[in-house]
Structure formats: C-alpha cells, structure tokens
PDB file of C-alpha atoms in Angstrom:
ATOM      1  CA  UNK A   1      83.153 117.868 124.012  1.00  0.00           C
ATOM      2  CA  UNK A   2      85.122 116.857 120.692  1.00  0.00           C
ATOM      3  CA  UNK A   3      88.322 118.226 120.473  1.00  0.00           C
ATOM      4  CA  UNK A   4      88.452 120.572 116.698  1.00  0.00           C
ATOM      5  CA  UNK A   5      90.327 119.513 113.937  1.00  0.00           C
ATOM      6  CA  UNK A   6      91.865 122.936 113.362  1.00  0.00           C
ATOM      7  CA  UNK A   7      93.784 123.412 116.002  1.00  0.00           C
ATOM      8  CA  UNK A   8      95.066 119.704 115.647  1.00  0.00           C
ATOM      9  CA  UNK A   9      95.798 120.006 112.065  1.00  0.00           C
ATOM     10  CA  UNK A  10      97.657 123.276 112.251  1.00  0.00           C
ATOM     11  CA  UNK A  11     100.078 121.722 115.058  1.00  0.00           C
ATOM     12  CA  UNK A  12     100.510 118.965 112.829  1.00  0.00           C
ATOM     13  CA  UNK A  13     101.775 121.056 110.207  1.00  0.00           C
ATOM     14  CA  UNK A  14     104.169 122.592 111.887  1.00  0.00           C
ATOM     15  CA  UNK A  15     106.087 119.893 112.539  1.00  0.00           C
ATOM     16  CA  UNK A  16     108.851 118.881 110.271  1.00  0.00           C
ATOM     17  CA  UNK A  17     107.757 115.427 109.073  1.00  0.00           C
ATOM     18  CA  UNK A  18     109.688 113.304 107.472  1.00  0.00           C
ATOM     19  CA  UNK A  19     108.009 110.434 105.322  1.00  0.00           C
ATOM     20  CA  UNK A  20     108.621 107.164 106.367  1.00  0.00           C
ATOM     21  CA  UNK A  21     109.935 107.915 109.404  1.00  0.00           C
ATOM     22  CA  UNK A  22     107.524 109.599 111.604  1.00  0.00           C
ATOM     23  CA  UNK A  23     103.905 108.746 112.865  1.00  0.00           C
ATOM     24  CA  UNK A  24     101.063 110.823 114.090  1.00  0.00           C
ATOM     25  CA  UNK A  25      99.455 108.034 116.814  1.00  0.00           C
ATOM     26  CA  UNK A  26      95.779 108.353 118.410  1.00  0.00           C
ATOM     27  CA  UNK A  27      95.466 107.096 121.380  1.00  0.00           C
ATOM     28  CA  UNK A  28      91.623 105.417 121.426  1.00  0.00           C
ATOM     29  CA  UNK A  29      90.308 102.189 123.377  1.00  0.00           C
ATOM     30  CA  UNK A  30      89.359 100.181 119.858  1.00  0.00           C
ATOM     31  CA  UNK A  31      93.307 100.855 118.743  1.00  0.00           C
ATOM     32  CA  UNK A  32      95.691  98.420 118.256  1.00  0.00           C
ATOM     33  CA  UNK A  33      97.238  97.484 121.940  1.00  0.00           C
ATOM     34  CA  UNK A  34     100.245  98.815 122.795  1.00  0.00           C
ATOM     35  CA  UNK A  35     102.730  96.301 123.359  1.00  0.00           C
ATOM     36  CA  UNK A  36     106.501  95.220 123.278  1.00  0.00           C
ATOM     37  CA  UNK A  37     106.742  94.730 119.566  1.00  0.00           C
ATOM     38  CA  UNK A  38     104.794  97.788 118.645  1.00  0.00           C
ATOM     39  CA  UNK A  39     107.252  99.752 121.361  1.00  0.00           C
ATOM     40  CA  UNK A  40     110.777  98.548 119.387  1.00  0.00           C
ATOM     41  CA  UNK A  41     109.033  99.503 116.184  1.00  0.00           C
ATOM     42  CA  UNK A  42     107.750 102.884 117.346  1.00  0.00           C
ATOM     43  CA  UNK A  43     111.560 103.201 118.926  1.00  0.00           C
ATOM     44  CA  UNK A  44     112.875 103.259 115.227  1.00  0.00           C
ATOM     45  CA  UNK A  45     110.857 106.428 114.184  1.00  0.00           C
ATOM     46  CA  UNK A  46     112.329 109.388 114.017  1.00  0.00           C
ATOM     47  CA  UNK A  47     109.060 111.179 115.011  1.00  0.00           C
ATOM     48  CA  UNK A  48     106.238 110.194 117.220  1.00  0.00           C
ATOM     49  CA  UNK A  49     103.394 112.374 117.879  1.00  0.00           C
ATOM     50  CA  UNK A  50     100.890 111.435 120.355  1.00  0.00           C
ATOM     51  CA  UNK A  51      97.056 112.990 119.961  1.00  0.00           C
ATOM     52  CA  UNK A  52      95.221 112.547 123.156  1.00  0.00           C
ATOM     53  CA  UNK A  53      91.333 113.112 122.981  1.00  0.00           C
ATOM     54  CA  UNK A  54      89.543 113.918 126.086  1.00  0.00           C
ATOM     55  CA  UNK A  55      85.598 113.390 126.835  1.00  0.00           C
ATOM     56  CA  UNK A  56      83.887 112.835 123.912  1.00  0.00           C
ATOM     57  CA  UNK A  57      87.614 113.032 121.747  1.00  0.00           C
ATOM     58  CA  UNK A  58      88.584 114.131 118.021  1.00  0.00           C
ATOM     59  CA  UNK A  59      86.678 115.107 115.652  1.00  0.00           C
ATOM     60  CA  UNK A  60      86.573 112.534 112.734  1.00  0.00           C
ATOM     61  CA  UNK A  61      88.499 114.139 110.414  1.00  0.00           C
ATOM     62  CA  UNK A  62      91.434 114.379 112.127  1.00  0.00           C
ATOM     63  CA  UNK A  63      91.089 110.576 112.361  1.00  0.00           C
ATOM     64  CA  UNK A  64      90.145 109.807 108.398  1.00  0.00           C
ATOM     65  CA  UNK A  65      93.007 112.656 107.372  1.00  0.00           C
ATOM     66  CA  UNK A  66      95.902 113.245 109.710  1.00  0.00           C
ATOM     67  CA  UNK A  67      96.290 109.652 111.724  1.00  0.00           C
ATOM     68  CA  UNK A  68      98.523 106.749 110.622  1.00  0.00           C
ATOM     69  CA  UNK A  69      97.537 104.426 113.601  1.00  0.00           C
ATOM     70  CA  UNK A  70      94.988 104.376 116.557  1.00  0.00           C
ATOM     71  CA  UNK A  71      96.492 102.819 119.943  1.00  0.00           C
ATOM     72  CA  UNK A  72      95.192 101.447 122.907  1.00  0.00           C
ATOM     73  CA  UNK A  73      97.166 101.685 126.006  1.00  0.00           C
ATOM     74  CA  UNK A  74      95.316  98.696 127.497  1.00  0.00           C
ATOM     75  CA  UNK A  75      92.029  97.241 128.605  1.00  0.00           C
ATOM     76  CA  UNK A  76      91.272 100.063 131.216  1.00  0.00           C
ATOM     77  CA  UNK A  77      89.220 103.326 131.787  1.00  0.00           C
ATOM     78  CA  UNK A  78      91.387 106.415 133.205  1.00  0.00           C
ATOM     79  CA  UNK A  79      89.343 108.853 134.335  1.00  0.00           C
ATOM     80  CA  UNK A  80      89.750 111.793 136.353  1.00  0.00           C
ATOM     81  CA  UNK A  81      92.605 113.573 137.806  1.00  0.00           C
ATOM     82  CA  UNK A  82      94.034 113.593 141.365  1.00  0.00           C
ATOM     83  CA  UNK A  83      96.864 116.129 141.764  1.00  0.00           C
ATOM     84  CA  UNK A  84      99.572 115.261 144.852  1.00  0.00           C
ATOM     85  CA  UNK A  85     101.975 117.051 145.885  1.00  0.00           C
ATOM     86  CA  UNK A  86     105.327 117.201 143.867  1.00  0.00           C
ATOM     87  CA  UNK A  87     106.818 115.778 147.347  1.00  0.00           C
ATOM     88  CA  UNK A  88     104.869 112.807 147.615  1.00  0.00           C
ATOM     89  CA  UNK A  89     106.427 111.518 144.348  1.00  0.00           C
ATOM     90  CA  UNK A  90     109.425 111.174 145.569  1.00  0.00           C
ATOM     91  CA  UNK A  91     108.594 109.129 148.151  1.00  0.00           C
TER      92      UNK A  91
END
C-alpha cells in the first residue's frame, strides 16, 4: 500500500514554512545515512518534518515535489510492531 500524496501535501501546507530554515525529510533505506554531522546540521533548522512511509511507502510525487532530502536511519530492516506494557519501560 502507497501512502497518497494528498493527504501528505495538504499537511505540508499547513505548516508555516519558513525558507531556508526548515526541511521536509523522507525517511527511505537508499537516503543519505543519518549521522552526527547531518544531526548538528538538522539541529540548526528551525523546522523539521519527518514523512514516514509504511509497506510499499509514498507515492512518487510527494518525493519529486514536496521532499528536500531522503534519510536513512541505518543499514537495518524494522519491521513489525510489538506493543509492551507502559510498565515494562520503565524498568
């Protein structure tokens, strides 16, 4: 299932943007790793906003139109979900 670009693009434009100073990130394995340098740069934005596909992702227009930069968290698969118990965090 590919997430619609509607939806995505009218959230985006409800944000108050402001050039230069905010980024709209995708978070895809072929991005560019996330890392210490990228964090301290991301750290000076005054916006960050984080677009998450799940299974099959976003559609490709959101990609070609609305994204400034693709990230990878890392050379891993997460999959799934396991839900515990809010008291076994605290643990």
């Amino acid at each position: 299932m590919v997430m619609k670009p509607g939806p995505i693009s009218r959230a985006l434009e409800s944000v108050d943007r402001t050039k230069g100073r905010s980024l709209v990130l995708l978070l895809t394995p072929q991005g560019r790793t996330f890392d210490q340098p990228l964090a301290w740069e991301l750290s000076r934005m005054e916006h960050v906003i984080l677009i998450c596909g799940h299974y099959e992702g976003v559609d490709e227009r959101i990609r070609a139109n609305d994204v400034d930069l693709e990230l990878s968290i890392g050379d891993y698969v997460l999959s799934g979900e396991r839900r515990l118990p809010w008291s076994s965090w605290t643990r």
